[in-house]
PDB file of C-alpha atoms in Angstrom:
ATOM      1  CA  MET A  24     -10.207 -19.842  47.769  1.00 68.00           C
ATOM      2  CA  ALA A  25     -13.280 -18.133  49.160  1.00 83.00           C
ATOM      3  CA  ILE A  26     -16.603 -18.818  48.647  1.00 85.00           C
ATOM      4  CA  SER A  27     -18.456 -16.802  46.106  1.00 93.00           C
ATOM      5  CA  GLU A  28     -20.814 -14.420  47.532  1.00 95.00           C
ATOM      6  CA  LYS A  29     -24.128 -15.718  45.370  1.00 94.00           C
ATOM      7  CA  ILE A  30     -23.088 -18.925  47.224  1.00 94.00           C
ATOM      8  CA  GLN A  31     -22.973 -17.616  50.521  1.00 95.00           C
ATOM      9  CA  ARG A  32     -26.589 -15.943  49.983  1.00 96.00           C
ATOM     10  CA  ARG A  33     -27.818 -19.653  48.884  1.00 96.00           C
ATOM     11  CA  LEU A  34     -26.554 -20.899  51.936  1.00 95.00           C
ATOM     12  CA  ARG A  35     -27.892 -18.621  54.568  1.00 96.00           C
ATOM     13  CA  ARG A  36     -31.288 -19.275  52.831  1.00 96.00           C
ATOM     14  CA  HIS A  37     -30.832 -22.680  53.213  1.00 96.00           C
ATOM     15  CA  ARG A  38     -30.072 -22.370  56.787  1.00 96.00           C
ATOM     16  CA  ARG A  39     -32.882 -20.420  57.225  1.00 95.00           C
ATOM     17  CA  ILE A  40     -35.137 -22.662  55.567  1.00 94.00           C
ATOM     18  CA  ARG A  41     -33.430 -25.769  57.492  1.00 94.00           C
ATOM     19  CA  ALA A  42     -34.327 -23.818  60.908  1.00 96.00           C
ATOM     20  CA  LYS A  43     -38.126 -24.437  60.111  1.00 95.00           C
ATOM     21  CA  ILE A  44     -38.344 -27.957  58.637  1.00 95.00           C
ATOM     22  CA  SER A  45     -37.231 -31.066  59.340  1.00 94.00           C
ATOM     23  CA  GLY A  46     -37.422 -34.847  58.071  1.00 93.00           C
ATOM     24  CA  THR A  47     -38.696 -37.962  60.632  1.00 93.00           C
ATOM     25  CA  ALA A  48     -38.868 -41.325  59.369  1.00 91.00           C
ATOM     26  CA  GLN A  49     -42.437 -41.439  58.537  1.00 93.00           C
ATOM     27  CA  VAL A  50     -42.260 -38.187  56.939  1.00 96.00           C
ATOM     28  CA  PRO A  51     -38.676 -37.624  55.615  1.00 97.00           C
ATOM     29  CA  ARG A  52     -37.194 -34.412  54.204  1.00 97.00           C
ATOM     30  CA  LEU A  53     -36.836 -34.377  50.164  1.00 97.00           C
ATOM     31  CA  CYS A  54     -33.655 -32.299  49.785  1.00 97.00           C
ATOM     32  CA  VAL A  55     -32.699 -30.818  46.556  1.00 97.00           C
ATOM     33  CA  PHE A  56     -29.426 -30.091  44.999  1.00 97.00           C
ATOM     34  CA  ARG A  57     -28.225 -28.769  41.874  1.00 95.00           C
ATOM     35  CA  SER A  58     -25.372 -28.043  40.155  1.00 95.00           C
ATOM     36  CA  ASN A  59     -24.986 -26.401  36.635  1.00 94.00           C
ATOM     37  CA  ARG A  60     -24.806 -29.851  35.119  1.00 94.00           C
ATOM     38  CA  HIS A  61     -26.500 -32.079  37.246  1.00 95.00           C
ATOM     39  CA  ILE A  62     -29.238 -32.749  39.697  1.00 96.00           C
ATOM     40  CA  TYR A  63     -29.427 -34.625  43.153  1.00 97.00           C
ATOM     41  CA  CYS A  64     -32.192 -35.045  45.593  1.00 97.00           C
ATOM     42  CA  GLN A  65     -32.220 -37.695  48.900  1.00 97.00           C
ATOM     43  CA  LEU A  66     -34.717 -38.683  51.306  1.00 97.00           C
ATOM     44  CA  ILE A  67     -33.443 -37.595  55.235  1.00 97.00           C
ATOM     45  CA  ASN A  68     -34.332 -38.855  58.257  1.00 96.00           C
ATOM     46  CA  ASP A  69     -33.059 -36.103  60.428  1.00 95.00           C
ATOM     47  CA  GLN A  70     -34.053 -37.542  63.585  1.00 95.00           C
ATOM     48  CA  GLU A  71     -31.305 -40.222  63.031  1.00 95.00           C
ATOM     49  CA  GLY A  72     -28.773 -38.152  60.720  1.00 94.00           C
ATOM     50  CA  LYS A  73     -29.474 -40.893  57.973  1.00 96.00           C
ATOM     51  CA  THR A  74     -30.280 -40.940  54.171  1.00 96.00           C
ATOM     52  CA  ILE A  75     -33.100 -42.974  53.568  1.00 96.00           C
ATOM     53  CA  LEU A  76     -32.456 -43.037  49.819  1.00 95.00           C
ATOM     54  CA  SER A  77     -31.147 -40.911  46.928  1.00 97.00           C
ATOM     55  CA  ALA A  78     -31.939 -40.207  43.091  1.00 96.00           C
ATOM     56  CA  SER A  79     -29.762 -38.186  40.668  1.00 95.00           C
ATOM     57  CA  ASP A  80     -29.348 -37.522  36.646  1.00 93.00           C
ATOM     58  CA  HIS A  81     -26.403 -39.940  36.845  1.00 92.00           C
ATOM     59  CA  GLU A  82     -28.997 -43.150  37.149  1.00 91.00           C
ATOM     60  CA  LEU A  83     -30.896 -41.718  34.508  1.00 86.00           C
ATOM     61  CA  LYS A  84     -28.076 -41.358  31.968  1.00 77.00           C
ATOM     62  CA  LYS A  85     -27.041 -45.060  33.219  1.00 72.00           C
ATOM     63  CA  SER A  86     -30.635 -46.327  31.245  1.00 69.00           C
ATOM     64  CA  ASP A  87     -31.897 -45.440  28.121  1.00 60.00           C
ATOM     65  CA  ILE A  88     -34.318 -42.377  28.646  1.00 63.00           C
ATOM     66  CA  LEU A  89     -32.156 -39.711  27.787  1.00 61.00           C
ATOM     67  CA  LYS A  90     -31.002 -41.182  24.594  1.00 61.00           C
ATOM     68  CA  ASP A  91     -31.996 -40.662  21.168  1.00 57.00           C
ATOM     69  CA  LYS A  92     -31.957 -43.175  18.367  1.00 55.00           C
ATOM     70  CA  LYS A  93     -28.548 -41.751  17.735  1.00 59.00           C
ATOM     71  CA  GLY A  94     -27.089 -42.054  21.127  1.00 60.00           C
ATOM     72  CA  LYS A  95     -26.946 -38.399  22.189  1.00 61.00           C
ATOM     73  CA  LYS A  96     -28.594 -36.585  24.901  1.00 60.00           C
ATOM     74  CA  SER A  97     -32.275 -35.500  23.678  1.00 74.00           C
ATOM     75  CA  LEU A  98     -33.794 -33.873  26.795  1.00 85.00           C
ATOM     76  CA  THR A  99     -33.308 -30.539  28.420  1.00 91.00           C
ATOM     77  CA  LYS A 100     -31.777 -30.121  31.831  1.00 93.00           C
ATOM     78  CA  THR A 101     -35.627 -29.195  33.485  1.00 95.00           C
ATOM     79  CA  GLU A 102     -36.852 -32.331  31.796  1.00 93.00           C
ATOM     80  CA  ILE A 103     -34.131 -34.245  33.227  1.00 93.00           C
ATOM     81  CA  ALA A 104     -35.340 -33.135  36.727  1.00 95.00           C
ATOM     82  CA  TYR A 105     -38.571 -33.956  36.089  1.00 96.00           C
ATOM     83  CA  GLN A 106     -37.638 -37.666  35.365  1.00 94.00           C
ATOM     84  CA  VAL A 107     -35.374 -37.787  38.493  1.00 96.00           C
ATOM     85  CA  GLY A 108     -38.575 -36.433  40.711  1.00 97.00           C
ATOM     86  CA  LYS A 109     -40.556 -39.223  39.379  1.00 96.00           C
ATOM     87  CA  LEU A 110     -37.670 -41.691  39.864  1.00 95.00           C
ATOM     88  CA  ILE A 111     -37.389 -40.638  43.529  1.00 97.00           C
ATOM     89  CA  ALA A 112     -41.256 -41.216  43.949  1.00 97.00           C
ATOM     90  CA  LYS A 113     -40.977 -44.532  42.649  1.00 96.00           C
ATOM     91  CA  LYS A 114     -38.118 -45.405  45.055  1.00 96.00           C
ATOM     92  CA  ALA A 115     -40.325 -43.919  47.944  1.00 96.00           C
ATOM     93  CA  LYS A 116     -42.806 -45.723  47.171  1.00 96.00           C
ATOM     94  CA  GLU A 117     -41.146 -49.047  47.336  1.00 96.00           C
ATOM     95  CA  LYS A 118     -40.185 -48.140  50.776  1.00 95.00           C
ATOM     96  CA  ASN A 119     -43.709 -47.283  51.604  1.00 95.00           C
ATOM     97  CA  ILE A 120     -43.335 -43.485  51.926  1.00 95.00           C
ATOM     98  CA  GLU A 121     -46.115 -41.271  50.362  1.00 95.00           C
ATOM     99  CA  ARG A 122     -45.445 -38.053  52.412  1.00 96.00           C
ATOM    100  CA  VAL A 123     -42.221 -35.875  52.485  1.00 97.00           C
ATOM    101  CA  VAL A 124     -41.228 -32.249  53.610  1.00 97.00           C
ATOM    102  CA  PHE A 125     -39.697 -30.059  50.773  1.00 97.00           C
ATOM    103  CA  ASP A 126     -36.511 -28.673  51.123  1.00 96.00           C
ATOM    104  CA  ARG A 127     -35.454 -26.485  48.069  1.00 95.00           C
ATOM    105  CA  GLY A 128     -31.944 -26.300  49.402  1.00 94.00           C
ATOM    106  CA  GLY A 129     -32.110 -22.297  49.110  1.00 95.00           C
ATOM    107  CA  PHE A 130     -32.645 -22.445  45.511  1.00 96.00           C
ATOM    108  CA  ALA A 131     -35.510 -20.854  44.116  1.00 95.00           C
ATOM    109  CA  TYR A 132     -38.448 -22.795  43.480  1.00 96.00           C
ATOM    110  CA  HIS A 133     -38.467 -22.194  39.756  1.00 96.00           C
ATOM    111  CA  GLY A 134     -37.206 -23.995  36.783  1.00 96.00           C
ATOM    112  CA  ARG A 135     -35.194 -27.667  37.472  1.00 97.00           C
ATOM    113  CA  VAL A 136     -35.887 -27.621  41.346  1.00 97.00           C
ATOM    114  CA  LYS A 137     -39.912 -27.026  40.315  1.00 98.00           C
ATOM    115  CA  ALA A 138     -39.589 -29.522  37.695  1.00 97.00           C
ATOM    116  CA  LEU A 139     -38.455 -32.105  40.088  1.00 97.00           C
ATOM    117  CA  ALA A 140     -41.235 -31.367  42.646  1.00 97.00           C
ATOM    118  CA  GLU A 141     -43.802 -31.958  39.963  1.00 97.00           C
ATOM    119  CA  GLY A 142     -42.009 -34.984  38.982  1.00 97.00           C
ATOM    120  CA  ALA A 143     -42.239 -36.515  42.550  1.00 97.00           C
ATOM    121  CA  ARG A 144     -45.670 -35.048  42.986  1.00 97.00           C
ATOM    122  CA  GLU A 145     -46.774 -36.962  39.748  1.00 97.00           C
ATOM    123  CA  GLY A 146     -45.029 -40.201  41.155  1.00 95.00           C
ATOM    124  CA  GLY A 147     -47.053 -40.168  44.126  1.00 95.00           C
ATOM    125  CA  LEU A 148     -45.782 -38.217  46.642  1.00 96.00           C
ATOM    126  CA  LYS A 149     -47.289 -35.688  48.565  1.00 95.00           C
ATOM    127  CA  PHE A 150     -45.651 -32.660  50.008  1.00 92.00           C
TER     128      PHE A 150
END
């Protein structure tokens, strides 16, 4: 099965971005991936090729943040992405990481990707 043209264009953009940025142990790369349903982010040390920590909306779904009184999802995907940004910032603070390099993964800096970045900034991360 061939990869769609849209995904190929995103991967081409991502390779272009990755040629210019890299994460270290002190200033890791905050990499974002979004699918139609979910959003994921990782802090990566590219020098060692290791993921320092990660966060996704799956972690939020286990908690009561996303549930209203009837147990149904009450937040939009953009609001969930904002919460994931705050979660990754909280985890980074626990590991004494304050600065990161933002990698939007070839996605437009708009909508859910932007909301995640704003949540991370509000949580205390500096880009």
